[in-house]
mmCIF file of C-alpha atoms and ligand atoms in Angstrom:
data_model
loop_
_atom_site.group_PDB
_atom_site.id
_atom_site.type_symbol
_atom_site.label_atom_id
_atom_site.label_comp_id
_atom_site.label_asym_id
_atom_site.label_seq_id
_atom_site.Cartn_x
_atom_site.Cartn_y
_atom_site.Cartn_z
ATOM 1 C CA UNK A 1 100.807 107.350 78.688
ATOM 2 C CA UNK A 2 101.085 105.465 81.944
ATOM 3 C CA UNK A 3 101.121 101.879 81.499
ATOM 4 C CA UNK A 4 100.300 99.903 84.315
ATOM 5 C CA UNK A 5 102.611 97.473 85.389
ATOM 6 C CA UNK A 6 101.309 95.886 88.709
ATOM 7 C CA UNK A 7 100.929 91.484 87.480
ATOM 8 C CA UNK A 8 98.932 89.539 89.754
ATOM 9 C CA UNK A 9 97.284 86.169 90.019
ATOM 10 C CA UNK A 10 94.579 85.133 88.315
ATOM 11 C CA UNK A 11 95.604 85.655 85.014
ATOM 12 C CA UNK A 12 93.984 82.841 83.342
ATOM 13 C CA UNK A 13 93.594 84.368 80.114
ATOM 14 C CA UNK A 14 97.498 84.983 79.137
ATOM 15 C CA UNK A 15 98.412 81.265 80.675
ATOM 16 C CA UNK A 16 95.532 79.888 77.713
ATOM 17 C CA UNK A 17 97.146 82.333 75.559
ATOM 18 C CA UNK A 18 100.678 81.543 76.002
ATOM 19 C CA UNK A 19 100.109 77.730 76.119
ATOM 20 C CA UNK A 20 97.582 77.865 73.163
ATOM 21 C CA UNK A 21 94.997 76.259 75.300
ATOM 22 C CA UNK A 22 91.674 76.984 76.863
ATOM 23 C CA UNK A 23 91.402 78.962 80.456
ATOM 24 C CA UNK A 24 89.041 75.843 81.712
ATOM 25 C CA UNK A 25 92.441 74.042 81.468
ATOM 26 C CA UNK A 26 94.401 75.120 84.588
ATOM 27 C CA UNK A 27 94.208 74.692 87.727
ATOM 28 C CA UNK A 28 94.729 77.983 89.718
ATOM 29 C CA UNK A 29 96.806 78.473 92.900
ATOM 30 C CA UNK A 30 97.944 82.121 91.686
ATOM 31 C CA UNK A 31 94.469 83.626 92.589
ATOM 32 C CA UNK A 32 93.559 83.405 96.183
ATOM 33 C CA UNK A 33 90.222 82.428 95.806
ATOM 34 C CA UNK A 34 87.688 79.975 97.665
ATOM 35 C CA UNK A 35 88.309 76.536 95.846
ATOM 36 C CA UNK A 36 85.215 75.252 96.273
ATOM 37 C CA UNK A 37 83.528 78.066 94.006
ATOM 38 C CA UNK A 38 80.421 80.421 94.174
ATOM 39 C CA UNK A 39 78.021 79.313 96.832
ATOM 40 C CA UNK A 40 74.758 77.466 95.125
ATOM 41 C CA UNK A 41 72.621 80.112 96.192
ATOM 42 C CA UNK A 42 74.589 82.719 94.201
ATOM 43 C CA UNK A 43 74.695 80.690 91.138
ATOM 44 C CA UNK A 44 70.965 80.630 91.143
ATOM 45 C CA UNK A 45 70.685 84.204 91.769
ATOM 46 C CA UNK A 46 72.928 84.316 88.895
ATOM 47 C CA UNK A 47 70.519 82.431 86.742
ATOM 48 C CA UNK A 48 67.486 84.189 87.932
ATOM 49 C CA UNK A 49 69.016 87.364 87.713
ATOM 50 C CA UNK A 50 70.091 87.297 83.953
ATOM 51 C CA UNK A 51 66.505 88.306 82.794
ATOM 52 C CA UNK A 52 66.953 91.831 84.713
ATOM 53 C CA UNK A 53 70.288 93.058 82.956
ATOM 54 C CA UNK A 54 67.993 94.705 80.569
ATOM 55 C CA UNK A 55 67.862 97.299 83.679
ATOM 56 C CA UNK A 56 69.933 99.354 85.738
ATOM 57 C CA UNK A 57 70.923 98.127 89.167
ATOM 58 C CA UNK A 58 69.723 99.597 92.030
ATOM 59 C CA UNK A 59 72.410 103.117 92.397
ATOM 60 C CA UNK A 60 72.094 102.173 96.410
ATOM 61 C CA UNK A 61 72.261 98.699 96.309
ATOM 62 C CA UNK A 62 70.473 98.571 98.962
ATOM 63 C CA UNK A 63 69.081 95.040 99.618
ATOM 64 C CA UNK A 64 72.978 94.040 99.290
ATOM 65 C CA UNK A 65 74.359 96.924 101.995
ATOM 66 C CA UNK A 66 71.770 95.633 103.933
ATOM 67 C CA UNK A 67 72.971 91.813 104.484
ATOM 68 C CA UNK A 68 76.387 92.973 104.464
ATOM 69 C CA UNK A 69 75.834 95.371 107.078
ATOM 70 C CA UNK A 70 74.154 92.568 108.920
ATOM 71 C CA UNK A 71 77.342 90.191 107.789
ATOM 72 C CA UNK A 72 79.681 92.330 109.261
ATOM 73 C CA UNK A 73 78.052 94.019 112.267
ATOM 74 C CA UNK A 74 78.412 97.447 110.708
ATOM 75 C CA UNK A 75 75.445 99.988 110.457
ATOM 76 C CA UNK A 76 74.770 100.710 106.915
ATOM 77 C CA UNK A 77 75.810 104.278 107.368
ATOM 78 C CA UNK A 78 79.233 103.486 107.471
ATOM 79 C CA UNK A 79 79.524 101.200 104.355
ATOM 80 C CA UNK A 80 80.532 102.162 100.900
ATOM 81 C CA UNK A 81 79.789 99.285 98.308
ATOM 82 C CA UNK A 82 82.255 98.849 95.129
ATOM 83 C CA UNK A 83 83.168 97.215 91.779
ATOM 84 C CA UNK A 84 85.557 94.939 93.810
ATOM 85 C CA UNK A 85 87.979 96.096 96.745
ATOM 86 C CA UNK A 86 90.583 97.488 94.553
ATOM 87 C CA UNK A 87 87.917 99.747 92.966
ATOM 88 C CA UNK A 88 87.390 101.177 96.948
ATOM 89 C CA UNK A 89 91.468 101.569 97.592
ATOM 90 C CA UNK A 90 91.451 103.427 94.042
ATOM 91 C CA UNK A 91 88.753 105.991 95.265
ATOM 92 C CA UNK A 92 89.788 105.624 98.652
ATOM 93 C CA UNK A 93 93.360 106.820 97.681
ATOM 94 C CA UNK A 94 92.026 109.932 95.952
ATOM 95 C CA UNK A 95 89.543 111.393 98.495
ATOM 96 C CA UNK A 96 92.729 110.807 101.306
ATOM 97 C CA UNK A 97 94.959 112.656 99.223
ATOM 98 C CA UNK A 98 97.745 112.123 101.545
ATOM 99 C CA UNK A 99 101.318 113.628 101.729
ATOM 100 C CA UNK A 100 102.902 110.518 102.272
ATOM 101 C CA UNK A 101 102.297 106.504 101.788
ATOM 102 C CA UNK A 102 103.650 104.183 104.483
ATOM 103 C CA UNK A 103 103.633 100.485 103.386
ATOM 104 C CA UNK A 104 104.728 97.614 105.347
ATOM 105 C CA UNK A 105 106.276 95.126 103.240
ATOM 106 C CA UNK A 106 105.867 93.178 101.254
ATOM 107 C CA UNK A 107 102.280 93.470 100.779
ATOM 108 C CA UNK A 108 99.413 93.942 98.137
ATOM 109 C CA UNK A 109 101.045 95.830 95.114
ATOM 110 C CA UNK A 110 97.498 97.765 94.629
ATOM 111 C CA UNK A 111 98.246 100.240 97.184
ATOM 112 C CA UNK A 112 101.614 101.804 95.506
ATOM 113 C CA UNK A 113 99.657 101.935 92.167
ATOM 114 C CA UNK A 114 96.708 103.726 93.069
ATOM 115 C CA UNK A 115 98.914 106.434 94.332
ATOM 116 C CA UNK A 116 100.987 106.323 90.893
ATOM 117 C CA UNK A 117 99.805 109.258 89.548
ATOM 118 C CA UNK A 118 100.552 111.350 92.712
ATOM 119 C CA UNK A 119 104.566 112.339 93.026
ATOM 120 C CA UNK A 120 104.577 110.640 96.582
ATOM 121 C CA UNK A 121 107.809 108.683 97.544
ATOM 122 C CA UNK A 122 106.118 105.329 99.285
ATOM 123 C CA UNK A 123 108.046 105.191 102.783
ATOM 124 C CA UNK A 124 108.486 100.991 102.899
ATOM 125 C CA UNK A 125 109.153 99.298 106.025
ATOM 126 C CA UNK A 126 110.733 96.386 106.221
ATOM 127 C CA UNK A 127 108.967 93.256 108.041
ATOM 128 C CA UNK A 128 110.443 91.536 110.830
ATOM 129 C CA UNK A 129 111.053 88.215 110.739
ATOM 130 C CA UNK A 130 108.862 85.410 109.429
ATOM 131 C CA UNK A 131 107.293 88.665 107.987
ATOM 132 C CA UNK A 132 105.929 89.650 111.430
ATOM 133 C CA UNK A 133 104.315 92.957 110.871
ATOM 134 C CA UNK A 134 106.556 96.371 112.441
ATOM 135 C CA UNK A 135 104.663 97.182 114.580
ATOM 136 C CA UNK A 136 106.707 99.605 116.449
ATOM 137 C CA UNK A 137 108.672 100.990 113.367
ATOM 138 C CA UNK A 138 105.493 101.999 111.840
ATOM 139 C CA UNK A 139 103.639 103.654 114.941
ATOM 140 C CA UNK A 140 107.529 105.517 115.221
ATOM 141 C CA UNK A 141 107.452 106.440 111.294
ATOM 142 C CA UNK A 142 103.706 107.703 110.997
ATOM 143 C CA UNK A 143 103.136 111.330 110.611
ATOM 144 C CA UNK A 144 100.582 114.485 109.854
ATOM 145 C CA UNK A 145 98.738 113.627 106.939
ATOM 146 C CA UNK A 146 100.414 110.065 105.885
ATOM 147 C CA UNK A 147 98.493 107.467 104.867
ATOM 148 C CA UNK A 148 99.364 103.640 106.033
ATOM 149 C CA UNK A 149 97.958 100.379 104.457
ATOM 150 C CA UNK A 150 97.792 97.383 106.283
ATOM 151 C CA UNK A 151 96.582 94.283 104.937
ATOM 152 C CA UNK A 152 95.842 92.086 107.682
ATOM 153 C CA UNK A 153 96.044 88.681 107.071
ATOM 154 C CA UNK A 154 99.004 90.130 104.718
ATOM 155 C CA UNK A 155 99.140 88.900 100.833
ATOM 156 C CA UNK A 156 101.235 87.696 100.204
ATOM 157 C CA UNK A 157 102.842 86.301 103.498
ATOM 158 C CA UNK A 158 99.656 85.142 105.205
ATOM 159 C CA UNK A 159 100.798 86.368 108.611
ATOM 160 C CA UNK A 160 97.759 87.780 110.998
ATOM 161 C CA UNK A 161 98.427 90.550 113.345
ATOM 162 C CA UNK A 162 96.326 91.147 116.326
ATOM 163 C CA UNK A 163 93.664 93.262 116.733
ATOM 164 C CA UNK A 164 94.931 94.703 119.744
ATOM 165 C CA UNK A 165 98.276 95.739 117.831
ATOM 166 C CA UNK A 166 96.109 97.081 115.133
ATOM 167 C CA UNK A 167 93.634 99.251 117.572
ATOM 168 C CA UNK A 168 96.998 100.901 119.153
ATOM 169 C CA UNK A 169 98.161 101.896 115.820
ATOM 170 C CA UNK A 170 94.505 103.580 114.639
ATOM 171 C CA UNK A 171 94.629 105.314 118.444
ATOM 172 C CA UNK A 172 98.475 106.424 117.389
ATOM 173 C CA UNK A 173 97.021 107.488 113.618
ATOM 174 C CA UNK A 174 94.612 109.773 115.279
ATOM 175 C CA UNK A 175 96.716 111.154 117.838
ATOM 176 C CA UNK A 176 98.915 112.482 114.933
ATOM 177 C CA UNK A 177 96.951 112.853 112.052
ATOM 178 C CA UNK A 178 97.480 110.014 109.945
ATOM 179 C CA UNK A 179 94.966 107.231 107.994
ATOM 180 C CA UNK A 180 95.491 103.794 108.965
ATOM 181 C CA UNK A 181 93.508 101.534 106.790
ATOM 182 C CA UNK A 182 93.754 98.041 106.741
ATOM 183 C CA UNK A 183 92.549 96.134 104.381
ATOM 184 C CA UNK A 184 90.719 92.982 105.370
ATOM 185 C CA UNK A 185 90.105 91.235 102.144
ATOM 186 C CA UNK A 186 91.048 87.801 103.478
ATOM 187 C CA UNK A 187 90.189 88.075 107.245
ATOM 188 C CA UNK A 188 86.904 85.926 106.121
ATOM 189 C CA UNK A 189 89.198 82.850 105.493
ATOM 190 C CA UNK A 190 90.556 83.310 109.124
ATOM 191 C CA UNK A 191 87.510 83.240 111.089
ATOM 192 C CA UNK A 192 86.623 87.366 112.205
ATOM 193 C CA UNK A 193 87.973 87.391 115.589
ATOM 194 C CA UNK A 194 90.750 89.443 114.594
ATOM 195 C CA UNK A 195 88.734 91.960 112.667
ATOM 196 C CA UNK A 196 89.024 95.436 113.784
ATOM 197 C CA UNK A 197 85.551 96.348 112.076
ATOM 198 C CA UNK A 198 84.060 97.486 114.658
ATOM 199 C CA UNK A 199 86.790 100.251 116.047
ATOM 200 C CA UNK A 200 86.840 102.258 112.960
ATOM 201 C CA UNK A 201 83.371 103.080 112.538
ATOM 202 C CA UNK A 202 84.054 106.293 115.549
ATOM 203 C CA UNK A 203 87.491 106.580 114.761
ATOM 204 C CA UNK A 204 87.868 108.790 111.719
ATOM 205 C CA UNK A 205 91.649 107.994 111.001
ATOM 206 C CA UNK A 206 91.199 104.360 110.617
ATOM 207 C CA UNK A 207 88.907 102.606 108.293
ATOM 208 C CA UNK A 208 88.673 99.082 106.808
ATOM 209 C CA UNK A 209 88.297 97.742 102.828
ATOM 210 C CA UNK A 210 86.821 94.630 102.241
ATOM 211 C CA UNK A 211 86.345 92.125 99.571
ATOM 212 C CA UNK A 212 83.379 89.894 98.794
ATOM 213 C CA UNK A 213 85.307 88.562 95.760
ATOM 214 C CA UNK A 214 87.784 85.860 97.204
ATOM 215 C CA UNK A 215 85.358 84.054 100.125
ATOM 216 C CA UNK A 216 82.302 83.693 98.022
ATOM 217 C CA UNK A 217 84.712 83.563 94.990
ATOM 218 C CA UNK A 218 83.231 86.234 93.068
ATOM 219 C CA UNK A 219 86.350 87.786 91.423
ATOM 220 C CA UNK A 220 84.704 87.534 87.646
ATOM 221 C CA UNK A 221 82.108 89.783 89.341
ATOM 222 C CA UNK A 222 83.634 92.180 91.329
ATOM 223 C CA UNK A 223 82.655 93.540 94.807
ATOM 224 C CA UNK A 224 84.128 95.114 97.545
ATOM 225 C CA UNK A 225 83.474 97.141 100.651
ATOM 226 C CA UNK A 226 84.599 100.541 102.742
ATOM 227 C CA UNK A 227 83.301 100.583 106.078
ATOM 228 C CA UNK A 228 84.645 104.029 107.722
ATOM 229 C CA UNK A 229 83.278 106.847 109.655
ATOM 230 C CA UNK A 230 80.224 108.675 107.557
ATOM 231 C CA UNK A 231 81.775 111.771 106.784
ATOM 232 C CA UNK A 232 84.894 110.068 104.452
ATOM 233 C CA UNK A 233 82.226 107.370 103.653
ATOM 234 C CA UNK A 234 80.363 110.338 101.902
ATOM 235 C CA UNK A 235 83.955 112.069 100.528
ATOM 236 C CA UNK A 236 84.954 108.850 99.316
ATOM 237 C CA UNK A 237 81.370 108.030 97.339
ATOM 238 C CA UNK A 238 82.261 111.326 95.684
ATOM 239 C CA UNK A 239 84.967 109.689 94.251
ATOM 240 C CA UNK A 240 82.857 107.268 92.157
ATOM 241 C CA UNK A 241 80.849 106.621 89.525
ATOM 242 C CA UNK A 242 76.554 105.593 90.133
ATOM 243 C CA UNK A 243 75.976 101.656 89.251
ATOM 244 C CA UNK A 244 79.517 100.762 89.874
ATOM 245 C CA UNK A 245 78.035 97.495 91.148
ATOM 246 C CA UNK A 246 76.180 95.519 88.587
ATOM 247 C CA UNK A 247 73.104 93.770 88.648
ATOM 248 C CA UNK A 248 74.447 90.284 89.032
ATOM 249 C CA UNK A 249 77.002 91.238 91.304
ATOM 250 C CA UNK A 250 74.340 92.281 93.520
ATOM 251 C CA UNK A 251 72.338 89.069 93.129
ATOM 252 C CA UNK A 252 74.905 86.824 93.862
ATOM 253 C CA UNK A 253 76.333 89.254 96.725
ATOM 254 C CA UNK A 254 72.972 88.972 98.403
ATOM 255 C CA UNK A 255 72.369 85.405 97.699
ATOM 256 C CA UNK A 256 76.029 84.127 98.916
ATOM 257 C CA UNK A 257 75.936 86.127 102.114
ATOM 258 C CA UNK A 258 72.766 83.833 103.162
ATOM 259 C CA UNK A 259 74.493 80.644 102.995
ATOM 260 C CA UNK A 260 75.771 79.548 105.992
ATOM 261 C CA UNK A 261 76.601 75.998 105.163
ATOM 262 C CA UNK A 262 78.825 77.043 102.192
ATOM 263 C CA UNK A 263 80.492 79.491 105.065
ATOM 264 C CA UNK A 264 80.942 77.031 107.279
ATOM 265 C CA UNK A 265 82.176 74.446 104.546
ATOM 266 C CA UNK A 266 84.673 77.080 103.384
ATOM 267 C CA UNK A 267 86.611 77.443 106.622
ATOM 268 C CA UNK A 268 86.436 73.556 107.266
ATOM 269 C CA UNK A 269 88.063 72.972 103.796
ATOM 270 C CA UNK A 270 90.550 76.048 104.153
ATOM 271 C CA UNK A 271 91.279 74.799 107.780
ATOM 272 C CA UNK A 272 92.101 71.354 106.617
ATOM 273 C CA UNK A 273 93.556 71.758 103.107
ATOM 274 C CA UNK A 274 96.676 74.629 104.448
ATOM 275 C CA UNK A 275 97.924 72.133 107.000
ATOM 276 C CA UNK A 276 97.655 69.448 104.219
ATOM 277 C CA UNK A 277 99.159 71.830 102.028
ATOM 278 C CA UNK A 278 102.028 73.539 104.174
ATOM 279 C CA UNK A 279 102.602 70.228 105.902
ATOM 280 C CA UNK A 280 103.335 68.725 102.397
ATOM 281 C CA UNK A 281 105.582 71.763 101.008
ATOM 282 C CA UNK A 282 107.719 71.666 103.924
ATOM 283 C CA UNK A 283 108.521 68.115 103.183
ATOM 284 C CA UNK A 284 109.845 68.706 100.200
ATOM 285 C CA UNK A 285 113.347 69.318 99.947
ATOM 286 C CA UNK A 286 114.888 73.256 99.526
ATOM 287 C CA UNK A 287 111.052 74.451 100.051
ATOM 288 C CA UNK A 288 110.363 76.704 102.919
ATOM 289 C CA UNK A 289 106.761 77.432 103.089
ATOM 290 C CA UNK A 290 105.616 80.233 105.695
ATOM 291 C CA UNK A 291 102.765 79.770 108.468
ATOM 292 C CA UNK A 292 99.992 81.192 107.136
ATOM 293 C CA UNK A 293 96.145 82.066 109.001
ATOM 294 C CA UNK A 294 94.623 82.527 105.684
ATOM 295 C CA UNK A 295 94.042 80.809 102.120
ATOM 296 C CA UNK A 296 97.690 80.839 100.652
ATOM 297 C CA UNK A 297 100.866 80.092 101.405
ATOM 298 C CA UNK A 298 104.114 82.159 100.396
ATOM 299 C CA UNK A 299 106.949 79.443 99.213
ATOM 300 C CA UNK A 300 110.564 80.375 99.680
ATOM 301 C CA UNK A 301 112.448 78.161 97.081
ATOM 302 C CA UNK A 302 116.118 79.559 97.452
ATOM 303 C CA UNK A 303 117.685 76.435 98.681
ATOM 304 C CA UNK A 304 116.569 74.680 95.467
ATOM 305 C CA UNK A 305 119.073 77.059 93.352
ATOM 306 C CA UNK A 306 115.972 77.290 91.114
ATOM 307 C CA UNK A 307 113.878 79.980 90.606
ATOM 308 C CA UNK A 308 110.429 80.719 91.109
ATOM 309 C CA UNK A 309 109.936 81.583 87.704
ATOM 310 C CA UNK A 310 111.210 78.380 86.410
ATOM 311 C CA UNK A 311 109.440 76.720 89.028
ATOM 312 C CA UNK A 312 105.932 78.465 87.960
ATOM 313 C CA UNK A 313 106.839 77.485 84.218
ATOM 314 C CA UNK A 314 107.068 73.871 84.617
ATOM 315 C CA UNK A 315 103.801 73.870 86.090
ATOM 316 C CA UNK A 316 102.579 75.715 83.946
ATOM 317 C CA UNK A 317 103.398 73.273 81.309
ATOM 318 C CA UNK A 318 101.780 70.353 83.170
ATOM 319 C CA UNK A 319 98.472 73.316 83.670
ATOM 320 C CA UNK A 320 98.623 74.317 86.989
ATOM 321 C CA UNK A 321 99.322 78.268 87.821
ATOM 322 C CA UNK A 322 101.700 79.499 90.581
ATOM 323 C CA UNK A 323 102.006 82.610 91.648
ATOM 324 C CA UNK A 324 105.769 84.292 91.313
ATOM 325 C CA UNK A 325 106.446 86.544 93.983
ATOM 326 C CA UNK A 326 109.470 88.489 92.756
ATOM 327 C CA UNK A 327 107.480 91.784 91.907
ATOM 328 C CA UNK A 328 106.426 92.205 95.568
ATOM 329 C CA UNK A 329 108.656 94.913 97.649
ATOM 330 C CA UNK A 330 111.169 93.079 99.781
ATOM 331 C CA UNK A 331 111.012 89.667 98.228
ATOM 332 C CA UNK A 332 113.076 88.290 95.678
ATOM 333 C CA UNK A 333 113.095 85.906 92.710
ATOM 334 C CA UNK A 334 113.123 82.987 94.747
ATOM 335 C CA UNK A 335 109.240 83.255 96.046
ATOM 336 C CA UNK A 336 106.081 82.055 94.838
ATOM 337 C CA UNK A 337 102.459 82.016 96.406
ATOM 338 C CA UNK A 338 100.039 79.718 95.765
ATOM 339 C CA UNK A 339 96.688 79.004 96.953
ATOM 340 C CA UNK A 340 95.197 76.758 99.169
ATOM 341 C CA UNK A 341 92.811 74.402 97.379
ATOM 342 C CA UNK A 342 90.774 71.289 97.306
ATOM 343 C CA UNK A 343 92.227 68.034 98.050
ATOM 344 C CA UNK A 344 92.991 66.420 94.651
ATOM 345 C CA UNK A 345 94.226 69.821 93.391
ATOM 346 C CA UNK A 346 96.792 70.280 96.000
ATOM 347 C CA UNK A 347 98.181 66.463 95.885
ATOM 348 C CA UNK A 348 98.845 67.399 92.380
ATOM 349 C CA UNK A 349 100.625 70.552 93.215
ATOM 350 C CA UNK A 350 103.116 68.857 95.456
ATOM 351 C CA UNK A 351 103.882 65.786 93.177
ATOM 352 C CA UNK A 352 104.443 68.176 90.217
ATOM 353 C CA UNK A 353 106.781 70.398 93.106
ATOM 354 C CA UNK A 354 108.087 66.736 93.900
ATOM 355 C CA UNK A 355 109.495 66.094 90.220
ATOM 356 C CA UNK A 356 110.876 69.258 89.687
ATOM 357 C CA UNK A 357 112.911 68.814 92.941
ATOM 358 C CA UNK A 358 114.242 65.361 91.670
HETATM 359 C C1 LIG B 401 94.939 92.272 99.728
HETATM 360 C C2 LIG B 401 93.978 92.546 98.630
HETATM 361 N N1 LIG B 401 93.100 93.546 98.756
HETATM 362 C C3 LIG B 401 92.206 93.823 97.809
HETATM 363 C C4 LIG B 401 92.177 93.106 96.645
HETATM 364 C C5 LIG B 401 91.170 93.465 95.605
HETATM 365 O O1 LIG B 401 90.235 92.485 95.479
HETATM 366 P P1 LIG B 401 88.918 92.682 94.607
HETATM 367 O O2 LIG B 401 89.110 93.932 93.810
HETATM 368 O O3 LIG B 401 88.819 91.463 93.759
HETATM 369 O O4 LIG B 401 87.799 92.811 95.585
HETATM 370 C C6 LIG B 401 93.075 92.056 96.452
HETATM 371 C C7 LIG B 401 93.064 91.267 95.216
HETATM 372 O O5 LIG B 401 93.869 90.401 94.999
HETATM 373 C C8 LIG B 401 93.999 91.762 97.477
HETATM 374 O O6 LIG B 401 94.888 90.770 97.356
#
C-alpha cells in the first residue's frame, strides 16, 4: 500500500491529540488561512442551508460557477468546480498525463504527490535568490509533453512573479508542447493584478487552479477551481466524480463571493498585519523572515542554532501552531512558515518567538 506522506498545516486535530487538549485551543499560523474567518454571509448560508443536506447538490453547481465566473472574469465555459484545489491538481494531474514534472522549488508539496503513482522523476529547479522564481532555467528546461507547476504567490516563500514573466513562459509551453499551470490559490490575498486568468482561457498549454478555501476561509469545506481552455476543461471533468462539491460548500461559496466588505476588510487586515508581522520577526534576533505579497511569511531561523522543530514545539506547548518547513524541496530544518493573522494573535506569536530567543 502507498502511504501518503505529504504533512501540511492545518493539522489541528493531531496538535489536540498530542497535547491532550481540544482543537478550539490553538491558535493557527500553520494553515494559511484568512484570520478573520468565513464571511457573515456564508455563515448564514451555512445555517440556512443545513435543512437541504437531506438532498443532493446541484451536479453543475451552477448558481456557484456562475458568481465565480463573474468573480474572476472567466466565462463559465472554461471553469471546472472542485472538492477544494488539491482535488482539481489530483484530476488535473491524471487527464495531463505528462512524461515529465518540472517543479520550481520549493513549492506546494501537492504537486509531486499527485504524480506519485506515475514512475516520473520530478525535474526540480532550484530558486534564485530570496527564492526569486527561475525564470530562465525553466523556459530553458521545458520540453514535449512536460508538465510545470507554478504557484504564484509561491507557498511557502510568498514571493510573486509577474504576470508578464508568467505569459512568456505559457507562450514558450505552447511553442514546445508543454503544460504550464500555475496555481493561484493565494493570488486573492495579493490583490489580482498579477493574475494571469485571463491568458489561459485561448491558450491550451497553460491553465490556472484556484482555491476558494483560504480567502473566504473555507478549508473545513472544501472548494476549488480549474479555469482552462474547454476542451481539457471537459478531459479533466472526466476525471471526477458527480457532487464532488457539497451542498454547503456551495451555499457558503455563493454567499462569500457577494461580500465585498469582508473582501475589502481581508486585504486591509492582510495588508497591515504582514508588515506588523515581518517587521516584528525581523527584529528579533537570528530570525530572517522573507518579503512576502501574500498571507504568510517563510522564517529562516539558522542563526538561532535552534531548529524549527524545536521552535514549533515550544509553541506548541504555550498553543500556538507553526508551520515547519523542513519537508519542502530545497529547504532545510531550519524553516518554518507561519501565517499572517489578526493583531492580538500575532503580538503573541512574536513574544512567545521573543522568549525562546532569550
Ligand atoms: C499552493 C496551494 N494550492 C492548492 C492548495 C489546496 O487547497 P484546497 O484544496 O484547500 O483548495 C493548497 C493548500 O494548502 C496550497 O497551499
Amino acid at each position: 500500500m502507498n502511504v501518503k506522506n505529504s504533512i501540511h498545516g492545518g493539522n489541528i486535530w493531531a496538535a489536540a491529540r498530542k497535547h491532550s487538549c481540544s482543537p478550539e485551543r490553538f491558535i493557527d499560523f500553520s494553515a494559511n488561512i484568512n484570520p478573520l474567518g468565513p464571511s457573515p454571509f456564508a455563515l448564514e448560508a451555512i445555517h440556512k442551508g443545513i435543512d437541504m443536506v437531506q438532498h443532493y447538490p446541484d451536479p453543475e453547481a451552477t448558481e456557484l460557477k456562475m458568481k465565480l465566473s463573474h468573480y474572476l472574469s472567466v466565462p463559465e465555459n472554461n471553469l471546472l468546480l472542485g472538492n477544494g484545489g488539491a482535488e482539481i491538481i489530483y484530476a488535473l494531474c491524471r487527464a495531463l498525463n505528462p512524461k515529465r514534472l518540472v517543479l520550481p522549488v520549493p513549492t506546494f508539496s501537492e504537486y509531486r504527490e499527485a504524480l506519485s503513482r506515475v514512475p516520473i522523476e520530478p525535474v526540480f529547479l532550484q530558486a534564485e535568490n530570496n527564492f526569486a522564481l527561475p525564470v530562465e532555467l525553466i523556459s530553458k528546461t521545458m520540453q514535449p509533453g512536460d508538465a510545470v507547476f507554478i504557484c504564484n504567490p509561491n507557498n511557502p516563500t510568498g514571493f510573486m512573479v509577474s504576470k508578464s514573466e508568467l505569459i512568456k513562459l505559457s507562450v514558450r509551453a505552447r511553442e514546445v508542447g508543454a503544460t504550464l499551470v500555475v496555481d493561484e490559490a493565494f493570488m486573492d490575498f495579493a490583490g489580482h493584478k498579477e493574475t494571469v486568468l485571463p491568458h489561459v482561457l485561448e491558450n491550451q498549454h497553460a491553465v490556472v487552479v484556484g482555491s476558494l478555501t483560504k480567502f473566504f476561509a473555507l478549508p473545513g469545506l472544501r472548494l476549488g477551481y480549474l479555469a482552462a481552455d474547454k476542451a481539457l476543461i471537459h478531459k479533466v471533468n472526466q476525471q471526477l466524480p458527480p457532487w464532488r462539491v457539497n451542498l454547503l460548500a456551495q451555499m457558503a461559496g455563493e454567499a462569500s463571493l457577494e461580500d465585498e466588505n469582508y473582501m475589502e476588510e481581508t486585504l486591509q487586515i492582510i495588508n497591515r498585519e504582514r508588515e506588523f508581522l515581518y517587521q516584528g520577526l525581523n527584529n528579533i534576533t537570528g530570525l530572517k523572515p522573507y518579503p512576502s505579497r501574500t498571507n504568510f511569511i517563510l522564517v529562516n531561523c539558522s542563526a538561532t542554532g535552534i531548529t524549527a522543530e524545536i521552535i514549533s514545539n515550544k509553541l506548541a506547548d504555550n498553543n500556538i501552531l507553526v508551520r515547519v518547513a523542513d519537508n519542502f524541496p530545497g529547504l532545510d530544518k531550519y524553516y518554518f512558515r507561519v501565517a499572517v493573522r489578526k493583531r492580538y494573535e500575532n503580538e503573541l506569536l512574536l513574544k512567545n518567538l521573543r522568549s525562546i530567543q532569550i
